[in-house]
Amino acid sequence: MKDLINILENELRQAFRAAGYDESYAKVVVSNRPDLCEYQCNGAMAAAKQYHKAPIMIAKDVLAALSERENTSECSVFDKAEAVNPGFINLDAAPAFLASHLNGMAEDPRCGIPQAEKPKKIILDYGGPNVAKPLHVGHLRSAIIGECLKRLGRALGNEVIGDVHLGDWGLQMGLLITEMQERHPDLPYFDDAFEGEYPAEAPFTISELEEMYPAASARSKEDEEYRARALEATHSLQEGKRGYHALWKKIVEVSVADLKKNYEKLDVHFDLWKSESDAQPYIPDMVKKLKEEGYAHYDQGALIVDVAEESDTKEIPPCIILKSDGASLYSTTDLATIVERRKLFNPDELIYLTDKRQEMHFIQVFRTARKAGIAAPDTVMRHLGFGTMNGKDGKPFKTREGGVMRLEYLIRDINEEMEKKILENRNVREEDARETAEIVGLAALKYGDLSNQASKDYIFDVEKFTSFEGNTGPYILYTIVRIKSILERYGKEHPDAADGTILPAAGAAEKKLMLAMTGFGDVLTGAFAELMPHRICQFIYELANAFNSFYHETKILTEEDPAKQASWIALLKLVKRIMEEGIEILGFGAPEHM
Ligand code: ARG
């Protein structure tokens, strides 16, 4: 269904046209002076130039046309429409119209969320963990923001395919193989003469892998000979050496099982578990084409593609396709992955989520893909670079000992704090506190992240994120739980009550709540277009505030007029649905009590 603001704007368009002005001036926005009006249109000011007329004259002409329309139509849309110097058009929605719009939202199975007219096929590349390295806080943002964008894109009717794009092909694999050989030289993987079947069970656990990688990485920084061996092992693996390949497969298998478990805890789910190595078969042909068609050339031994453009305001270095030793790089893999994705899915859009420090990498990759026709001409490619999650000291978040914080421990810390607060609150039985804390803890973590603009750094503050007050996940859940409990009590007192109709708002707080609710679809559309989940958080927060103000001045359960009471109950049901749809898109759910 259509968003309320679009309906209002459509009215203004008609009025602009009827008054003889171009309807493109009829843009309606939510008022930035809520004390004066609910919506406003500032188009008369912009139109003044074109029509050589005072803006206030234009505004008055438009309003005359508008009032004519309103007089002849059955349901008037505006309660107030006035021209204010120097040419603003101030608007208030008519309560009856607002109520009927909300009843429409309540009947709509999509709760007023507009569905894409031309659904897009979008591949969302997020998560991006690396094999054998434990998930740490650096991977958290990619997972949380990516999962939200996936759900958001789908809610708007698109086909979104989430791909974890596992890092399984770089030097870290050579390091692990080398370290494994140091520790267990007798494993058949290292016996060149071995021709039998390699073991079905991995001869190592995830904990061993996780301990091995940092050890190997540290040693390679001090030990030249060791590093050379690791590079050699990486190369042999990439050349397809049988034993290494079998070992690599096992390492990936054990890692993936562990990663899946961890993402599950975050309620993050990928449709595809593809990886860097899957793109390797596409590299030779791609390189050949780049060379033959003259896009790539050699420079100091390396194969590069120039991607600088005249309009650049900063230097954009060439995209390196092959190093001078012939090895491929991160950009090579990403370009080959575009080839693969085009072949397998032919997507309309590719969206990548990584730390914003990778911005240059994606500029180079996208430009190369565009220029050389690796991506289809109409495929949109976007990179969302997010900021760093910092500790209270403003530096990248670390453990108390200064190490990299494992995601598991971070979740554990949040849940412990949450459980403490929930027990203090005494609304939940002690034996249920842990389970509730897990639900609310996930909300605290995800909301804490998503409510900050993705591109900015933010401070991870357990105390703040787990608070029941302010712009936090727990506050949002608390509001939902409050609505649930009112509805539950009403249901008990009126077991046979039929669904009520939402009546025009009786008071200011109720109207404010109603207006807030109508913004849902428009906010989702905007948040997706701009890849900005924090706008959804802002919307839900304002909706929760509007609901709580209404709740504090309205005696819902003791109301004596049954139609009025039923209308409020219907209103509450819709608020609850909008909030639940909203948090589902953010990636978490609400408990029954808290
Ligand atoms: N594994 C990479 C990293 O840890 C992230 C991968 C992101 N996706 C991509 N297609 N480059 O930085």
XYZ file of C-alpha atoms and ligand atoms in Angstrom:
606
model
C 0.000 0.000 0.000
C 0.949 3.628 -0.415
C 2.705 5.526 2.363
C 0.683 8.258 3.980
C 3.183 10.911 3.032
C 2.954 9.869 -0.620
C -0.809 10.196 -0.506
C -0.495 13.672 0.962
C 2.059 14.584 -1.641
C -0.188 13.321 -4.388
C -2.905 15.699 -3.190
C -0.447 18.560 -3.386
C 0.686 17.513 -6.852
C -2.856 17.677 -8.123
C -3.309 21.075 -6.527
C -0.073 22.444 -8.021
C -1.159 21.214 -11.416
C -4.692 22.545 -11.121
C -3.299 25.938 -10.141
C -1.078 25.937 -13.208
C 2.248 25.091 -11.607
C 4.624 22.255 -12.238
C 3.790 19.363 -9.932
C 7.456 18.576 -9.321
C 7.363 21.404 -6.764
C 4.847 19.535 -4.623
C 7.319 17.697 -2.365
C 5.817 17.051 1.084
C 8.029 16.400 4.108
C 7.430 15.780 7.796
C 7.452 19.180 9.448
C 10.596 20.284 11.187
C 8.407 22.538 13.340
C 5.957 20.061 14.884
C 4.659 22.904 17.063
C 3.312 24.587 13.917
C 2.194 21.736 11.710
C 2.595 18.035 10.975
C 3.752 18.224 7.362
C 4.988 20.940 5.124
C 5.561 21.719 1.470
C 8.179 24.302 0.602
C 7.768 24.052 -3.147
C 6.268 27.514 -3.612
C 9.599 29.058 -2.683
C 11.403 27.016 -5.319
C 8.703 27.696 -7.913
C 8.922 31.473 -7.416
C 11.946 31.748 -9.680
C 10.402 29.919 -12.587
C 7.088 31.782 -12.428
C 8.435 35.223 -11.437
C 5.866 35.434 -8.685
C 6.030 35.893 -4.930
C 6.118 32.502 -3.208
C 3.199 33.412 -0.978
C 1.048 34.056 -4.053
C 1.892 30.657 -5.427
C 1.195 29.024 -2.074
C -2.203 30.729 -1.950
C -3.053 29.637 -5.496
C -2.152 26.070 -4.614
C -4.219 26.162 -1.457
C -7.240 27.486 -3.338
C -6.958 24.555 -5.732
C -6.441 22.193 -2.837
C -9.535 23.378 -0.994
C -11.565 22.924 -4.160
C -10.356 19.325 -4.376
C -11.049 18.728 -0.726
C -14.579 20.085 -1.027
C -15.455 17.734 -3.818
C -13.888 14.535 -2.449
C -15.539 12.308 0.091
C -12.819 11.966 2.642
C -10.898 15.079 3.288
C -7.187 14.454 3.661
C -6.201 17.645 5.431
C -7.465 19.116 8.634
C -5.449 22.231 8.076
C -3.657 23.648 5.050
C -2.352 27.180 5.272
C 0.047 29.461 3.517
C 2.568 31.145 5.746
C 5.066 33.836 4.813
C 7.264 33.819 2.872
C 5.589 30.882 1.113
C 5.460 27.798 3.284
C 2.484 25.506 3.046
C 1.747 24.072 6.488
C -0.346 20.936 6.666
C -2.112 18.803 9.260
C -3.624 15.431 8.399
C -7.368 15.003 9.010
C -7.967 12.670 12.000
C -10.613 10.623 10.150
C -8.352 10.183 7.161
C -5.447 9.231 9.430
C -7.577 6.634 11.225
C -8.761 5.119 7.956
C -5.171 4.933 6.727
C -4.202 3.048 9.885
C -7.127 0.664 9.479
C -5.783 0.015 5.995
C -2.354 -0.748 7.428
C -3.924 -3.103 9.954
C -5.691 -5.007 7.172
C -2.608 -5.171 4.997
C -0.734 -8.447 5.546
C 2.507 -6.488 4.948
C 1.503 -3.926 7.545
C 1.871 -1.043 5.121
C 5.354 -1.947 3.912
C 5.441 -1.024 0.218
C 6.476 -3.875 -2.061
C 8.978 -3.296 -4.863
C 7.246 -2.934 -8.230
C 10.269 -4.414 -9.926
C 11.883 -6.706 -7.363
C 15.648 -6.792 -7.654
C 17.971 -9.722 -7.331
C 20.645 -8.582 -4.924
C 23.718 -10.423 -3.719
C 24.719 -9.228 -0.307
C 28.317 -10.051 0.556
C 28.660 -9.821 4.325
C 30.196 -11.584 7.297
C 33.476 -12.158 5.500
C 35.119 -14.288 8.204
C 38.429 -15.986 7.594
C 38.999 -19.686 8.026
C 40.785 -20.748 11.194
C 40.644 -17.296 12.701
C 38.066 -17.047 15.467
C 35.236 -14.603 14.917
C 36.110 -11.437 16.735
C 34.465 -8.093 17.252
C 35.735 -6.868 13.889
C 33.404 -9.327 12.192
C 30.482 -8.359 14.351
C 29.435 -5.237 12.495
C 29.544 -6.886 9.096
C 27.333 -9.703 10.365
C 24.844 -7.493 12.193
C 24.472 -4.752 9.582
C 24.487 -7.258 6.728
C 21.817 -9.443 8.279
C 19.643 -6.377 8.809
C 20.040 -5.205 5.215
C 19.227 -8.678 3.967
C 15.996 -8.776 5.964
C 15.173 -5.195 4.998
C 15.660 -5.829 1.280
C 13.419 -8.865 1.509
C 10.747 -7.071 3.508
C 10.527 -4.608 0.625
C 9.899 -7.448 -1.796
C 13.351 -8.007 -3.296
C 15.226 -11.251 -3.713
C 18.295 -10.935 -1.524
C 20.939 -13.637 -1.466
C 23.318 -13.451 1.466
C 26.801 -14.819 0.833
C 29.338 -15.184 3.631
C 32.289 -15.024 1.205
C 34.648 -16.942 3.392
C 38.351 -16.065 3.352
C 39.906 -19.473 2.720
C 42.624 -18.951 0.171
C 45.278 -16.595 1.440
C 48.536 -16.837 3.319
C 46.700 -17.854 6.483
C 46.169 -21.252 4.893
C 49.873 -21.661 4.113
C 50.717 -20.638 7.658
C 48.368 -23.239 9.074
C 49.676 -25.976 6.818
C 53.267 -25.141 7.772
C 52.480 -25.055 11.466
C 50.550 -28.312 11.205
C 53.553 -29.941 9.587
C 55.818 -28.652 12.378
C 53.600 -30.198 15.004
C 52.394 -33.345 13.307
C 54.923 -34.231 10.627
C 53.629 -37.803 10.491
C 50.186 -36.920 9.165
C 49.626 -38.446 5.727
C 48.970 -34.984 4.234
C 52.704 -34.337 4.297
C 53.760 -37.639 2.791
C 54.258 -37.074 -0.938
C 54.278 -40.817 -1.568
C 50.925 -41.319 0.148
C 48.288 -42.548 -2.273
C 45.552 -43.811 0.038
C 42.458 -42.148 1.420
C 43.072 -39.275 3.823
C 41.403 -39.563 7.233
C 37.653 -38.893 7.269
C 37.849 -37.358 10.764
C 39.887 -34.192 11.047
C 42.956 -34.920 13.176
C 42.597 -31.566 14.965
C 39.921 -29.528 16.729
C 38.794 -25.950 16.265
C 40.548 -24.940 19.491
C 43.815 -26.294 18.147
C 43.352 -24.388 14.906
C 42.567 -21.224 16.748
C 45.645 -21.578 18.854
C 47.806 -22.554 15.891
C 47.044 -19.625 13.644
C 48.241 -16.807 15.900
C 51.316 -18.871 16.806
C 52.141 -19.409 13.141
C 51.454 -15.807 12.277
C 53.734 -14.561 15.074
C 56.531 -16.929 14.116
C 56.374 -15.952 10.447
C 57.086 -12.388 11.435
C 60.355 -13.330 13.106
C 61.476 -16.395 11.220
C 62.350 -15.708 7.558
C 62.777 -19.341 6.669
C 59.422 -20.261 8.233
C 57.678 -17.487 6.369
C 59.220 -18.656 3.094
C 57.886 -22.137 3.779
C 54.421 -20.770 4.490
C 54.439 -18.811 1.229
C 55.598 -21.924 -0.584
C 52.828 -23.962 1.054
C 50.252 -21.339 0.041
C 51.506 -21.551 -3.502
C 51.502 -25.375 -3.567
C 47.994 -25.421 -2.166
C 46.845 -23.035 -4.863
C 48.559 -25.208 -7.473
C 46.478 -28.097 -6.198
C 49.021 -30.238 -4.311
C 47.002 -33.294 -3.277
C 47.932 -33.605 0.416
C 47.655 -29.869 1.074
C 44.360 -29.726 -0.677
C 42.973 -32.551 1.468
C 44.260 -30.878 4.635
C 42.861 -27.514 3.561
C 39.470 -29.081 3.028
C 39.479 -30.441 6.565
C 40.559 -27.107 8.016
C 37.721 -25.368 6.162
C 35.244 -28.005 7.289
C 36.121 -27.702 10.980
C 36.158 -23.908 10.774
C 32.864 -23.622 8.974
C 31.130 -25.859 11.510
C 32.345 -23.548 14.256
C 31.453 -20.374 12.364
C 27.944 -21.621 11.712
C 27.464 -22.227 15.397
C 28.588 -18.710 16.207
C 26.503 -16.985 13.568
C 23.546 -19.030 14.755
C 23.963 -17.463 18.193
C 23.722 -14.067 16.556
C 20.651 -15.154 14.593
C 22.601 -14.456 11.407
C 21.989 -16.801 8.473
C 23.661 -17.009 5.098
C 22.090 -18.479 1.989
C 25.461 -19.187 0.459
C 28.632 -20.393 2.110
C 30.818 -19.620 -0.862
C 34.399 -18.596 -0.495
C 37.415 -16.992 -2.098
C 38.573 -20.368 -3.354
C 35.369 -20.847 -5.355
C 36.383 -17.933 -7.543
C 39.812 -19.315 -8.410
C 38.729 -21.293 -11.489
C 37.522 -18.045 -13.077
C 40.840 -16.252 -12.727
C 42.797 -17.566 -15.769
C 40.142 -16.661 -18.347
C 39.477 -13.343 -16.727
C 43.177 -12.434 -16.765
C 43.454 -13.525 -20.373
C 40.522 -11.339 -21.357
C 41.879 -8.337 -19.461
C 45.166 -8.681 -21.283
C 43.775 -9.420 -24.736
C 41.292 -6.600 -24.681
C 43.963 -4.199 -23.570
C 42.555 -3.272 -20.169
C 45.516 -4.637 -18.247
C 49.200 -3.976 -18.784
C 52.463 -4.816 -17.042
C 54.098 -2.307 -14.808
C 57.294 -3.261 -12.953
C 56.397 -6.891 -13.427
C 52.878 -6.626 -12.015
C 49.749 -6.834 -14.141
C 47.615 -3.772 -13.483
C 44.500 -1.974 -14.685
C 44.477 1.829 -14.553
C 41.309 3.047 -12.943
C 42.011 6.727 -12.243
C 39.412 9.088 -13.707
C 39.694 12.713 -14.662
C 37.113 13.822 -12.132
C 38.936 12.170 -9.203
C 39.711 14.500 -6.358
C 42.115 12.068 -4.741
C 44.612 9.667 -6.191
C 43.131 6.301 -7.160
C 46.025 3.868 -7.696
C 45.734 1.161 -10.353
C 44.066 -2.134 -9.527
C 46.680 -4.872 -9.293
C 45.558 -8.082 -10.957
C 48.682 -10.214 -10.582
C 51.788 -9.605 -8.511
C 55.181 -9.801 -10.213
C 55.539 -13.428 -9.082
C 52.261 -14.206 -10.835
C 50.284 -14.634 -7.603
C 46.728 -13.347 -7.460
C 45.509 -10.981 -4.768
C 42.404 -9.930 -2.889
C 41.288 -7.772 -5.827
C 41.820 -10.652 -8.284
C 39.600 -12.876 -6.167
C 36.921 -10.218 -5.843
C 36.884 -9.607 -9.599
C 36.698 -13.330 -10.324
C 33.861 -13.581 -7.821
C 31.965 -10.980 -9.841
C 32.456 -13.203 -12.902
C 31.176 -16.181 -10.936
C 28.180 -14.351 -9.493
C 27.224 -13.014 -12.888
C 27.342 -16.505 -14.328
C 25.434 -18.177 -11.510
C 22.936 -15.476 -10.555
C 23.044 -12.573 -13.004
C 22.236 -10.149 -10.158
C 20.852 -6.632 -10.519
C 22.939 -5.450 -7.640
C 25.982 -6.405 -5.575
C 26.350 -4.984 -2.094
C 29.498 -5.509 -0.020
C 29.914 -4.874 3.650
C 33.336 -4.419 5.166
C 35.302 -2.148 7.384
C 35.587 1.259 5.713
C 39.343 0.861 5.507
C 38.657 -1.310 2.468
C 37.033 1.558 0.605
C 39.892 1.993 -1.878
C 39.931 -1.710 -2.629
C 36.299 -1.608 -3.679
C 36.703 1.562 -5.743
C 39.449 -0.210 -7.677
C 37.524 -3.456 -8.045
C 34.268 -1.763 -9.114
C 35.991 0.475 -11.626
C 37.870 -2.445 -13.138
C 34.713 -4.536 -13.291
C 32.830 -1.691 -14.930
C 35.524 -0.671 -17.360
C 36.415 -4.166 -18.541
C 32.844 -5.382 -18.711
C 33.391 -7.990 -15.993
C 30.124 -6.892 -14.408
C 27.028 -6.607 -16.569
C 26.579 -2.964 -17.629
C 23.441 -2.469 -15.565
C 24.603 -4.254 -12.416
C 24.778 -1.797 -9.550
C 27.785 -2.293 -7.258
C 27.856 -0.743 -3.829
C 30.209 -0.938 -0.889
C 29.058 -0.048 2.592
C 32.154 0.666 4.659
C 31.467 0.698 8.358
C 33.382 2.323 11.174
C 35.269 0.700 14.006
C 33.723 -0.533 17.205
C 35.772 1.128 19.923
C 36.146 0.608 23.640
C 35.399 3.332 26.159
C 38.962 4.598 25.677
C 38.079 5.434 22.078
C 40.475 2.799 20.721
C 39.467 -0.388 18.885
C 37.702 -2.668 21.315
C 40.036 -5.053 23.138
C 39.877 -7.476 26.034
C 40.990 -6.289 29.438
C 44.311 -7.970 28.733
C 44.616 -6.030 25.478
C 43.934 -8.968 23.155
C 41.399 -9.336 20.406
C 37.983 -9.862 21.970
C 36.327 -13.040 20.814
C 32.742 -12.638 19.827
C 31.681 -15.458 22.096
C 33.013 -13.646 25.146
C 31.506 -10.385 24.103
C 28.089 -12.016 23.870
C 28.663 -13.700 27.202
C 29.514 -10.358 28.873
C 26.386 -8.698 27.510
C 24.179 -11.602 28.568
C 25.580 -11.605 32.095
C 24.935 -7.909 32.507
C 21.464 -8.340 31.033
C 20.613 -11.181 33.397
C 21.653 -9.053 36.362
C 19.383 -6.214 35.257
C 16.478 -8.523 34.522
C 16.700 -10.084 37.957
C 16.785 -6.638 39.557
C 13.622 -5.814 37.656
C 11.831 -8.816 39.185
C 9.319 -9.314 36.391
C 10.743 -12.645 35.368
C 11.003 -15.808 37.388
C 14.540 -16.587 38.419
C 14.666 -19.790 36.406
C 13.605 -17.914 33.264
C 16.046 -15.057 33.713
C 18.853 -16.616 31.720
C 16.743 -17.389 28.699
C 15.195 -13.920 28.753
C 18.653 -12.400 29.144
C 19.761 -14.140 25.966
C 16.879 -12.677 23.987
C 17.272 -9.199 25.426
C 21.073 -9.406 25.304
C 21.027 -10.028 21.576
C 18.747 -7.022 21.157
C 21.083 -4.896 23.285
C 24.068 -5.896 21.173
C 22.446 -5.567 17.764
C 20.504 -2.417 18.523
C 23.602 -0.842 20.086
C 25.395 -1.382 16.821
C 22.595 -0.641 14.358
C 21.422 2.538 16.049
C 24.760 4.130 15.227
C 25.224 5.310 11.677
C 27.113 2.466 9.997
C 29.867 4.585 8.500
C 30.846 6.075 11.866
C 32.967 4.619 14.632
C 31.091 3.955 17.838
C 31.798 3.109 21.436
C 30.806 -0.288 22.653
C 29.343 0.406 26.061
C 27.791 -2.603 27.807
C 26.314 -0.440 30.538
C 24.545 1.840 28.064
C 23.488 -0.863 25.606
C 21.829 -2.936 28.314
C 19.973 -0.031 29.892
C 16.178 -0.118 29.957
C 16.087 3.590 29.295
C 17.060 5.683 26.304
C 17.629 4.663 22.717
C 18.471 1.029 23.467
C 17.340 -2.439 22.477
C 16.027 -3.261 25.967
C 13.898 -0.086 26.008
C 12.316 -1.083 22.703
C 11.640 -4.612 23.936
C 10.295 -3.297 27.193
C 7.777 -1.208 25.275
C 6.689 -4.208 23.223
C 6.341 -6.328 26.348
C 4.246 -3.598 27.931
C 1.862 -3.638 24.950
C 1.725 -7.415 25.048
C 0.732 -7.378 28.679
C -2.066 -4.817 28.122
C -3.400 -6.890 25.250
C -3.186 -10.015 27.343
C -5.173 -8.434 30.164
C -7.751 -7.066 27.770
C -8.063 -10.502 26.176
C -8.704 -12.099 29.559
C -11.395 -9.563 30.416
C -13.004 -9.699 26.967
C -12.505 -13.225 25.748
C -15.045 -12.834 22.917
C -14.080 -9.365 21.732
C -14.014 -8.975 17.963
C -11.320 -6.874 16.290
C -12.089 -3.199 16.762
C -11.804 -0.349 14.293
C -9.356 2.452 14.901
C -11.325 5.664 15.445
C -10.076 9.198 14.793
C -7.663 10.377 17.471
C -9.311 11.924 20.511
C -6.263 13.679 21.890
C -2.900 15.110 20.911
C -0.780 12.208 22.208
C -2.940 9.740 20.344
C -2.645 11.664 17.119
C 1.096 11.919 17.534
C 1.295 8.182 17.970
C -0.837 7.633 14.882
C 1.303 9.946 12.794
C 4.452 8.191 13.961
C 3.019 4.811 12.930
C 2.296 5.898 9.383
C 5.950 6.594 8.670
C 6.941 2.930 8.734
C 6.991 2.117 5.006
C 8.672 5.348 4.005
C 11.400 4.865 6.603
C 12.112 1.321 5.449
C 12.285 2.391 1.816
C 14.690 5.214 2.654
C 16.832 3.076 4.949
C 17.314 0.522 2.202
C 17.982 3.017 -0.567
C 20.701 4.636 1.541
C 21.851 1.450 3.311
C 21.191 3.106 6.662
C 19.709 0.784 9.282
C 20.056 3.438 11.988
C 17.047 5.179 10.460
C 14.908 2.172 11.336
C 16.174 2.328 14.917
C 15.391 6.033 15.066
C 11.875 5.359 13.784
C 11.220 2.570 16.273
C 12.607 4.649 19.112
C 10.351 7.580 18.273
C 7.402 5.238 17.898
C 8.140 3.708 21.321
C 8.303 7.195 22.832
C 5.043 8.225 21.174
C 3.385 5.069 22.435
C 4.660 5.534 25.981
C 3.413 9.140 26.098
C -0.005 8.017 24.899
C -0.019 5.143 27.373
C 0.814 7.394 30.316
C -2.134 9.656 29.710
C -4.703 7.075 28.670
C -6.551 4.655 30.914
C -7.024 1.962 28.348
C -8.188 -0.956 30.454
C -10.654 1.025 32.553
C -12.214 2.970 29.670
C -15.989 2.708 29.852
C -16.909 3.438 26.229
C -16.474 0.014 24.591
C -16.008 1.424 21.057
C -13.291 3.763 22.274
C -11.609 0.994 24.191
C -11.797 -1.391 21.239
C -10.304 1.318 19.030
C -7.354 1.723 21.391
C -6.852 -2.003 21.519
C -6.809 -2.121 17.714
C -4.335 0.744 17.745
C -2.109 -1.092 20.216
C -2.205 -4.233 18.143
C -0.991 -2.285 15.164
C 1.759 -0.544 17.138
C 2.896 -3.948 18.338
C 2.881 -5.364 14.834
C 4.879 -2.464 13.443
C 7.408 -2.692 16.246
C 7.707 -6.449 15.917
C 8.118 -6.238 12.138
C 10.712 -3.540 12.746
C 12.826 -5.502 15.201
C 12.521 -8.612 13.066
C 14.169 -6.603 10.298
C 16.818 -5.378 12.728
C 17.471 -9.024 13.507
C 16.040 -9.814 16.935
C 12.791 -10.657 18.693
C 10.970 -9.784 21.901
C 10.371 -12.016 24.948
C 6.943 -12.474 26.554
C 8.002 -10.852 29.821
C 11.032 -8.978 31.048
N 37.625 -11.750 4.543
C 37.708 -10.344 4.330
C 38.317 -9.685 5.550
O 38.424 -10.274 6.602
C 36.356 -9.728 4.069
C 35.692 -10.171 2.799
C 34.656 -9.193 2.323
N 34.092 -9.554 1.059
C 34.668 -9.389 -0.133
N 34.077 -9.827 -1.196
N 35.853 -8.794 -0.242
O 38.713 -8.529 5.455
